[in-house]
C-alpha cells in the first residue's frame, strides 16, 4: 500500500464508509460494551447533558492514563479500549480509542480520526527510534455534541505536560481540542501536516502497515515486545538540560 496517497487536506473524510449508527455501537477495538468500560464510563460521566458528561470523560482519559509511546506492543489485542484502560497507559492512538469507547458506553456518539503532525517536542530516544520528527497517524477522537463533531485529544496527561514544559491540552466541549503550536517558552511544539480520515473503529492493520513503512526499526521491536522506558522521565531530564 502507498501510504502517502492516503493523506488528505480534509479532516472529515469517512474512510471506512461507516454510517452514523456505527458511532454509537461497540467495535472490535473500540469495545464500548465491555463491562469494565461501561462501569468506568458510567462512574466518571455521571449526570447532566452530553457536553458535561463528555468533559468529565475527557479529563479522566487524559489524566488517569499515563501517556506512554513505548509500552503498547504492536498487537491488535493491545489496542482494545478495555486493554488500554486495564493497562493504565497508552499513547494517542489507543487513548483516542478509549475516549471513543467511553463516550459510546454512555450514549454519546464518537469516532476516531488521524492526522500527521510534526512534533518539535519529543525526546532524543524516541526520535532516534522513529527516525523522524513526524508522527504519522496521530490519533484523536471526534465527539458528536449538539449536532456537530468536535475534536478531543486526550493523549498527554497533565503530569507529563508539566515535565515537558507544555501547556496542558484543555477542552470545553465546544471548540476543537488539538495540540498547541508552541510550548510555554514559545518554542515550536506541534504542527499539523495532513489528515488521514475518520473511522468507526481503530484501523489497526492500516496503522501497523504505516508504522512498518515509516518507522521500521521501532515497529519491528514493538511487534516482539514493548520497548520499555519512561517517556516522562526522559522529557523531564532533557528539559532540565536545556
Coordinates of C-alpha atoms in Angstrom, one line a residue:
X1 CA 0.0 0.0 0.0
X2 CA 1.2 3.5 -0.8
X3 CA 0.5 5.2 2.5
X4 CA 1.4 8.7 1.2
X5 CA -1.7 8.5 -1.2
X6 CA -3.9 8.2 1.9
X7 CA -3.2 11.7 3.0
X8 CA -5.9 14.3 2.7
X9 CA -6.3 18.0 3.4
X10 CA -9.8 17.4 5.0
X11 CA -10.4 16.2 8.5
X12 CA -13.8 14.6 7.9
X13 CA -13.2 12.1 5.1
X14 CA -15.0 8.9 6.1
X15 CA -12.5 6.3 5.2
X16 CA -14.4 3.1 6.1
X17 CA -17.8 4.0 4.7
X18 CA -19.4 3.8 8.2
X19 CA -22.9 5.2 8.8
X20 CA -23.7 7.3 11.8
X21 CA -25.2 4.4 13.8
X22 CA -21.7 2.8 13.9
X23 CA -20.5 5.6 16.1
X24 CA -23.0 4.6 18.8
X25 CA -22.1 0.9 18.8
X26 CA -19.2 -1.2 20.1
X27 CA -16.5 -2.1 17.7
X28 CA -13.8 -4.8 17.8
X29 CA -11.2 -2.5 19.3
X30 CA -13.5 0.3 20.5
X31 CA -15.2 -2.3 22.7
X32 CA -17.7 0.1 24.3
X33 CA -19.8 -2.7 25.6
X34 CA -17.1 -4.3 27.7
X35 CA -18.1 -4.4 31.4
X36 CA -15.1 -2.5 32.6
X37 CA -15.5 0.2 30.0
X38 CA -19.2 0.6 30.9
X39 CA -18.5 0.7 34.6
X40 CA -15.7 3.2 34.2
X41 CA -17.6 5.4 31.8
X42 CA -20.8 5.4 33.9
X43 CA -18.9 6.3 37.1
X44 CA -17.0 9.1 35.5
X45 CA -19.7 10.6 33.3
X46 CA -22.3 11.0 36.0
X47 CA -25.4 13.0 35.3
X48 CA -26.0 16.1 33.1
X49 CA -26.0 16.9 29.5
X50 CA -23.8 15.3 26.9
X51 CA -21.3 18.2 27.0
X52 CA -20.9 17.9 30.8
X53 CA -20.5 14.1 30.6
X54 CA -18.1 14.3 27.7
X55 CA -15.9 16.8 29.5
X56 CA -15.6 14.5 32.6
X57 CA -14.7 11.6 30.4
X58 CA -12.1 13.6 28.5
X59 CA -10.2 14.7 31.6
X60 CA -10.4 11.3 33.1
X61 CA -8.9 9.6 30.0
X62 CA -6.4 12.4 29.6
X63 CA -5.1 12.2 33.2
X64 CA -6.0 8.8 34.6
X65 CA -4.0 7.1 31.9
X66 CA -0.3 8.0 31.6
X67 CA 0.9 8.9 28.1
X68 CA 3.4 6.2 27.1
X69 CA 4.7 5.7 23.5
X70 CA 6.9 2.7 24.4
X71 CA 4.9 0.1 26.2
X72 CA 1.9 -0.7 23.9
X73 CA 3.0 -3.7 21.9
X74 CA 2.1 -3.6 18.2
X75 CA -0.5 -6.3 18.5
X76 CA -4.2 -6.0 17.8
X77 CA -5.4 -7.0 21.3
X78 CA -3.3 -4.4 22.9
X79 CA -5.2 -1.7 21.1
X80 CA -8.6 -2.6 22.5
X81 CA -10.1 0.1 24.7
X82 CA -10.6 -2.3 27.6
X83 CA -6.9 -3.4 27.4
X84 CA -5.8 0.3 27.4
X85 CA -8.0 1.0 30.4
X86 CA -6.6 -2.0 32.2
X87 CA -3.0 -1.1 31.5
X88 CA -3.3 2.4 32.8
X89 CA -1.3 3.8 30.0
X90 CA -1.3 4.4 26.2
X91 CA -0.4 6.8 23.5
X92 CA -2.5 8.9 21.2
X93 CA -3.9 6.1 19.1
X94 CA -5.2 3.8 21.8
X95 CA -6.1 6.7 24.2
X96 CA -8.3 8.2 21.5
X97 CA -9.9 4.8 21.0
X98 CA -10.6 4.6 24.7
X99 CA -12.2 8.1 24.6
X100 CA -14.5 7.0 21.8
X101 CA -15.4 3.8 23.8
X102 CA -16.3 5.5 27.0
X103 CA -18.4 8.1 25.1
X104 CA -20.3 5.4 23.3
X105 CA -20.8 3.5 26.6
X106 CA -22.9 6.4 27.9
X107 CA -24.7 7.0 24.7
X108 CA -22.6 9.8 23.2
X109 CA -21.7 9.1 19.5
X110 CA -17.9 9.1 18.9
X111 CA -15.4 8.1 16.2
X112 CA -11.6 8.2 15.8
X113 CA -9.6 10.3 13.4
X114 CA -5.9 10.6 12.4
X115 CA -3.5 13.3 11.3
X116 CA 0.2 13.5 10.5
X117 CA 1.9 16.0 12.8
X118 CA 5.4 17.3 13.2
X119 CA 6.2 17.1 16.9
X120 CA 9.0 19.5 17.8
X121 CA 8.9 18.4 21.5
X122 CA 9.9 14.7 21.6
X123 CA 12.8 13.0 23.3
X124 CA 16.1 12.0 21.9
X125 CA 15.5 8.3 22.4
X126 CA 12.0 8.4 20.7
X127 CA 13.3 10.5 17.8
X128 CA 16.1 8.0 17.2
X129 CA 13.8 5.0 17.4
X130 CA 11.3 6.6 14.9
X131 CA 14.0 8.1 12.7
X132 CA 11.6 11.1 12.1
X133 CA 10.0 14.0 13.9
X134 CA 6.7 13.4 12.1
X135 CA 4.1 11.4 14.0
X136 CA 2.1 9.6 11.3
X137 CA -1.5 8.6 12.2
X138 CA -1.6 10.8 15.4
X139 CA -4.9 9.8 16.9
X140 CA -7.8 12.0 18.2
X141 CA -11.5 11.5 18.9
X142 CA -14.5 13.1 17.2
X143 CA -17.3 13.5 19.7
X144 CA -20.9 14.3 18.5
X145 CA -22.1 17.2 20.6
X146 CA -25.1 19.5 19.9
X147 CA -25.4 18.3 16.3
X148 CA -21.7 18.6 15.2
X149 CA -18.4 16.8 15.5
X150 CA -15.9 18.3 18.0
X151 CA -12.3 17.1 18.2
X152 CA -10.9 15.9 21.6
X153 CA -7.3 14.8 22.0
X154 CA -6.8 13.2 25.5
X155 CA -3.3 12.0 24.9
X156 CA -0.8 13.9 27.1
X157 CA -1.7 13.7 30.8
X158 CA -1.2 16.8 32.9
X159 CA 1.8 15.4 34.8
X160 CA 3.6 14.8 31.5
X161 CA 3.0 18.3 30.1
X162 CA 4.4 19.8 33.3
X163 CA 7.6 17.7 32.9
X164 CA 8.0 18.9 29.3
X165 CA 7.0 22.5 29.9
X166 CA 3.9 22.2 27.7
X167 CA 0.5 23.8 28.0
X168 CA -2.0 21.1 29.1
X169 CA -4.5 20.4 26.4
X170 CA -7.8 21.6 27.8
X171 CA -11.2 21.2 26.2
X172 CA -14.5 22.9 26.6
X173 CA -16.6 20.5 24.5
X174 CA -17.4 23.4 22.2
X175 CA -14.1 24.1 20.2
X176 CA -11.7 21.5 18.9
X177 CA -9.0 20.2 21.4
X178 CA -5.9 20.0 19.2
X179 CA -2.3 20.5 20.1
X180 CA -0.8 23.9 20.7
X181 CA 1.7 25.2 18.1
X182 CA 4.0 26.5 20.8
X183 CA 5.1 25.4 24.3
X184 CA 5.2 27.6 27.5
X185 CA 8.6 29.1 26.5
X186 CA 7.4 30.0 23.0
X187 CA 9.2 27.1 21.2
X188 CA 7.6 25.2 18.4
X189 CA 5.6 22.3 19.7
X190 CA 3.1 20.7 17.2
X191 CA 2.4 21.3 13.6
X192 CA -0.5 19.6 11.7
X193 CA 0.6 18.5 8.2
X194 CA -2.2 16.3 6.8
X195 CA -5.2 14.2 7.8
X196 CA -5.9 10.5 7.3
X197 CA -9.7 10.4 7.7
X198 CA -12.1 9.2 10.3
X199 CA -13.2 5.7 11.2
X200 CA -15.8 3.9 13.3
X201 CA -13.1 1.6 14.8
X202 CA -9.3 1.8 15.0
X203 CA -7.9 0.7 11.6
X204 CA -5.2 -1.4 13.2
X205 CA -4.0 -3.1 10.1
X206 CA -3.6 0.2 8.2
X207 CA -1.8 1.8 11.2
X208 CA 0.5 -1.1 11.7
X209 CA 1.4 -1.2 8.0
X210 CA 2.1 2.6 8.0
X211 CA 4.3 2.3 11.1
X212 CA 6.2 -0.6 9.4
X213 CA 6.7 1.7 6.5
X214 CA 7.6 5.0 8.3
X215 CA 9.2 3.6 11.5
X216 CA 10.6 0.2 10.5
X217 CA 13.1 -0.1 13.4
X218 CA 10.7 0.9 16.2
X219 CA 7.8 -1.2 14.8
X220 CA 9.9 -4.3 14.4
X221 CA 10.9 -4.0 18.1
X222 CA 7.3 -3.4 19.3
X223 CA 6.0 -6.4 17.4
X224 CA 8.3 -8.5 19.5
X225 CA 7.8 -6.9 22.9
X226 CA 7.2 -3.5 24.5
X227 CA 10.2 -1.2 24.2
X228 CA 10.3 -0.3 27.9
X229 CA 11.3 3.0 29.3
X230 CA 9.8 6.1 30.9
X231 CA 9.0 8.8 28.4
X232 CA 8.1 11.3 31.1
X233 CA 11.4 10.9 32.9
X234 CA 13.3 11.3 29.6
X235 CA 11.4 14.5 28.9
X236 CA 12.0 15.9 32.4
X237 CA 15.7 15.2 32.2
X238 CA 16.1 16.8 28.8
X239 CA 14.0 19.8 29.8
X240 CA 16.4 20.4 32.8
X241 CA 19.5 20.2 30.5
X242 CA 18.3 22.9 28.1

